[in-house]
Every structure is written in C-alpha cells, then in structure tokens.
Amino acid sequence: MTELGSHIPDSGQAAAPPLARFAAVAVLHAALLVALAQALAAAFPVLAPGMPLALSLHVALSAAAFVLMARTAEWSFPHPRLGLCNVVTHLRGALTAALAMPMVAPGVLVTNDALAWTWVALAALVLSLDGIDGLLARRAGLVSRYGARFDVEVDSLLALVLAVLAWESGKAGALVLLLGLGRYAFVAAGAVAPWLAAPLPERASRKAVCVVQIGTLVALMAPVVTPPVSTALAAAVAVLLTWSFAIDIRWLAARR
C-alpha cells in the first residue's frame, strides 16, 4: 500500500507510455468483471441491479488512469513497459468495482449472511493484493509517481465503497463515512488551499493507519460484527485517521 500523499520520484528518462497495453488490460479486466458480476448475481439475484454500477466504476477508474498516463506531465509514466505491478493495481480496481454491487440494495449485507461473508472474502482478497503491486514495481525497476498515484486512488475507492456499504448496513451510522471520505476531503481542501497539496514525506504511521482503516472496514461487513462493537470500531479508526491527517496538516503548515 502506497502512503497517501507521499512523493515518489520517477527514475530514469521518460519514455512513451504503454497506452495500448493499458487499454488491453482495461478491456481484459472489464471482461473479468462482467463474468464475476454475472456469477455473483446468479448466486445472489439481489445483486443483479448492481452490475451496471460496477461496470460504470470500472470504466470511470480506467478512463481516469488512462488519461493520467497519457496527458498529465506531473504524473507521467516514465517507462516503456506497463509492468505486472500496474496490472495488479488495475485488477484491484476492477475487484473494488465489483464490491460496489450491493450498494443498490441497502442493508442486504445484514439480511443475507452468506452474501456478507462472500463480500468479506472478496474485500480481504483486494486488501491482500495491496502492497504486492509496490513490491513488483520495485523488483522490476518500474517505480513511478504514476504508479503510486494509481495505487492511492484504488485504495481510496476501496475505502469509500466499503464505508458506504457499512453505512447502508447500519453498522456505525454516518460516522463510518469519514473512513471513506477522509482522503477525498483532504484533496478537496488542497484545491482550495494549495499548500495542502504539497508532497509529503513518507511516514510509516500513515501507512499503518491506512491498513487499519481498510482492514476495519472489511471487518465491519462480517455478520458477527454488530453494534455497539461496530460503532466503537468505526469511531476509534475515525479518531486514528483524524490524528494521521492532523500530523500531515501540521507538517505542511510549518512549511507554507
């Protein structure tokens, strides 16, 4: 998992980005997503209306990542090869899109234990793949600011999807949405106050908080985690996340 806000310098000279390869991966993962969504809808018919949402999220994420690679110099991809690292990140994005399917049936994760445990397993798989893409990038010499940004956006989308599902399930009330919206609020604040958008140094505690944040959101989907325990967990992680952002804001404010 790449730390939110960390500055990852590119290495080597810039090369033409592998846009055709990225597009092919996006199409392949779209087909995989459709197959997965159909299988899930067959097992749990209540999910069928969520298939368009999942595909829409996949298309939006893929399009944004493609444009970022092709047109944004600040986040340019300096390598001629896409690399397995970015394929894994994109796969995590496709699986995250599938996780959004129950949003169209609020509360279904509470009324259907089999579905809830299936979603815990799928979300745990997505979380377990996190960190692998960074390791692959380092081993292949394909580290880039683009890859780090792509990783962060997938992490953020995963947190948002899981937070909305927890909220719809009544696990922690609106408080749990803070766990999914925190990073987006920070980015929005940076658009208003540019000093908040400056690169941040790496911080181990930021990475740890991010892991705890998403891990807790995965746990909240489990049928055995119910109020008041689920509410207390969400509140504790919200405090932890606020503390982490406060450290970054203080560091940035001192260097305005």
Coordinates of C-alpha atoms in Angstrom, one line a residue, residues 12-177:
G12 CA 15.1 7.1 -15.5
Q13 CA 14.3 9.0 -18.6
A14 CA 10.7 9.5 -19.7
A15 CA 9.5 7.1 -22.5
A16 CA 6.4 6.8 -24.5
P17 CA 3.8 5.4 -22.1
P18 CA 2.4 1.9 -22.9
L19 CA -1.1 3.2 -23.6
A20 CA -2.1 0.3 -25.9
R21 CA -1.1 -2.2 -23.3
F22 CA -3.0 -0.4 -20.6
A23 CA -6.1 -0.3 -22.8
A24 CA -5.8 -4.0 -23.4
V25 CA -5.6 -4.7 -19.7
A26 CA -8.6 -2.5 -19.0
V27 CA -10.7 -4.5 -21.6
L28 CA -9.5 -7.8 -20.2
H29 CA -10.4 -6.8 -16.6
A30 CA -13.7 -5.4 -17.8
A31 CA -14.5 -8.9 -19.2
L32 CA -13.3 -10.5 -15.9
L33 CA -15.5 -8.0 -14.0
V34 CA -18.6 -8.9 -16.1
A35 CA -18.0 -12.6 -15.6
L36 CA -17.5 -12.2 -11.9
A37 CA -20.6 -9.9 -11.6
Q38 CA -22.7 -12.4 -13.5
A39 CA -21.6 -15.2 -11.3
L40 CA -22.3 -13.2 -8.1
A41 CA -25.7 -12.2 -9.5
A42 CA -26.5 -15.8 -10.3
A43 CA -25.6 -16.8 -6.7
F44 CA -27.3 -13.8 -5.1
P45 CA -30.0 -12.4 -7.5
V46 CA -30.5 -9.3 -5.4
L47 CA -27.1 -8.1 -6.7
A48 CA -28.2 -8.1 -10.4
P49 CA -29.2 -4.5 -10.5
G50 CA -25.7 -3.6 -9.2
M51 CA -23.9 -4.8 -12.3
P52 CA -24.2 -1.5 -14.2
L53 CA -22.8 0.3 -11.2
A54 CA -19.8 -2.0 -11.0
L55 CA -19.1 -1.7 -14.7
S56 CA -19.5 2.1 -14.6
L57 CA -17.0 2.4 -11.7
H58 CA -14.5 0.2 -13.6
V59 CA -14.9 2.3 -16.8
A60 CA -14.5 5.6 -14.9
L61 CA -11.4 4.4 -13.0
S62 CA -9.8 3.0 -16.1
A63 CA -10.5 6.2 -18.1
A64 CA -9.1 8.4 -15.4
A65 CA -6.0 6.2 -15.1
F66 CA -5.5 6.2 -18.9
V67 CA -5.8 10.0 -19.2
L68 CA -3.4 10.4 -16.2
M69 CA -0.9 8.3 -18.0
A70 CA -1.3 9.9 -21.4
R71 CA -1.7 13.6 -20.7
T72 CA -0.6 14.7 -17.3
A73 CA 3.1 15.5 -17.3
E74 CA 3.2 15.8 -13.5
W75 CA 2.2 12.2 -13.1
S76 CA 3.7 10.9 -16.3
F77 CA 4.7 7.2 -16.6
P78 CA 8.4 7.2 -17.5
H79 CA 8.7 3.5 -18.5
P80 CA 8.1 1.8 -21.9
R81 CA 6.6 -1.3 -20.1
L82 CA 3.4 -1.3 -18.2
G83 CA 4.6 -4.0 -15.9
L84 CA 2.8 -6.6 -13.8
C85 CA 2.7 -4.0 -10.9
N86 CA 0.2 -1.8 -12.7
V87 CA -1.8 -4.8 -13.9
V88 CA -2.2 -5.9 -10.3
T89 CA -3.3 -2.4 -9.3
H90 CA -5.8 -2.3 -12.1
L91 CA -7.1 -5.7 -11.1
R92 CA -7.6 -4.4 -7.6
G93 CA -9.6 -1.6 -9.1
A94 CA -11.8 -4.0 -11.0
L95 CA -12.5 -6.1 -8.0
T96 CA -13.3 -3.0 -6.0
A97 CA -15.9 -2.1 -8.6
A98 CA -17.5 -5.5 -8.1
L99 CA -17.6 -4.8 -4.4
A100 CA -19.9 -1.9 -5.0
M101 CA -22.7 -4.1 -6.3
P102 CA -24.7 -4.3 -3.0
M103 CA -25.0 -0.5 -2.9
V104 CA -28.2 -0.8 -5.0
A105 CA -29.8 -3.0 -2.3
P106 CA -29.1 -1.1 1.0
G107 CA -29.0 -3.4 4.0
V108 CA -28.6 -6.7 2.0
L109 CA -25.4 -7.5 3.8
V110 CA -27.2 -7.6 7.1
T111 CA -30.1 -9.8 5.9
N112 CA -28.0 -12.3 3.9
D113 CA -25.1 -13.8 5.9
A114 CA -23.8 -15.9 3.0
L115 CA -23.6 -12.7 0.9
A116 CA -21.9 -10.8 3.7
W117 CA -19.2 -13.5 4.2
T118 CA -18.7 -13.6 0.4
W119 CA -18.1 -9.9 0.5
V120 CA -15.7 -10.1 3.4
A121 CA -13.7 -12.7 1.5
L122 CA -13.7 -10.6 -1.7
A123 CA -12.7 -7.4 0.1
A124 CA -10.0 -9.3 2.0
L125 CA -8.6 -10.5 -1.3
V126 CA -8.4 -7.0 -2.6
L127 CA -6.7 -5.8 0.5
S128 CA -4.2 -8.7 0.4
L129 CA -3.2 -7.8 -3.1
D130 CA -2.3 -4.3 -1.9
G131 CA 1.4 -3.9 -1.4
I132 CA 2.1 -6.6 -3.9
D133 CA 2.0 -4.0 -6.7
G134 CA 4.6 -1.9 -5.0
L135 CA 6.8 -4.8 -4.4
L136 CA 6.5 -5.8 -8.1
A137 CA 7.3 -2.3 -9.2
R138 CA 10.5 -2.2 -7.1
R139 CA 11.7 -5.6 -8.2
A140 CA 11.1 -4.7 -11.9
G141 CA 12.5 -1.2 -11.7
L142 CA 9.2 0.3 -12.7
V143 CA 8.6 2.6 -9.7
S144 CA 6.9 5.9 -10.7
R145 CA 4.8 8.7 -9.3
Y146 CA 2.1 7.5 -11.7
G147 CA 2.1 4.0 -10.2
A148 CA 2.0 5.4 -6.6
R149 CA -0.9 7.7 -7.5
F150 CA -2.8 4.9 -9.2
D151 CA -2.3 2.8 -6.1
V152 CA -3.6 5.5 -3.8
E153 CA -6.7 6.1 -6.0
V154 CA -7.6 2.4 -5.9
D155 CA -7.1 2.4 -2.1
S156 CA -9.3 5.4 -1.8
L157 CA -12.1 4.0 -3.9
L158 CA -11.9 0.7 -1.9
A159 CA -12.3 2.6 1.4
L160 CA -15.2 4.7 0.0
V161 CA -17.1 1.6 -1.3
L162 CA -16.6 -0.3 2.0
A163 CA -17.6 2.7 4.1
V164 CA -20.8 3.2 2.1
L165 CA -21.7 -0.5 2.5
A166 CA -21.1 -0.3 6.2
W167 CA -23.2 2.8 6.4
E168 CA -26.0 1.2 4.4
S169 CA -25.8 -1.8 6.7
G170 CA -26.4 0.3 9.8
K171 CA -23.1 -0.8 11.3
A172 CA -21.9 2.6 12.5
G173 CA -24.2 5.4 11.3
A174 CA -22.9 8.3 9.2
L175 CA -19.7 8.3 11.3
V176 CA -18.3 5.4 9.2
L177 CA -18.5 7.6 6.1

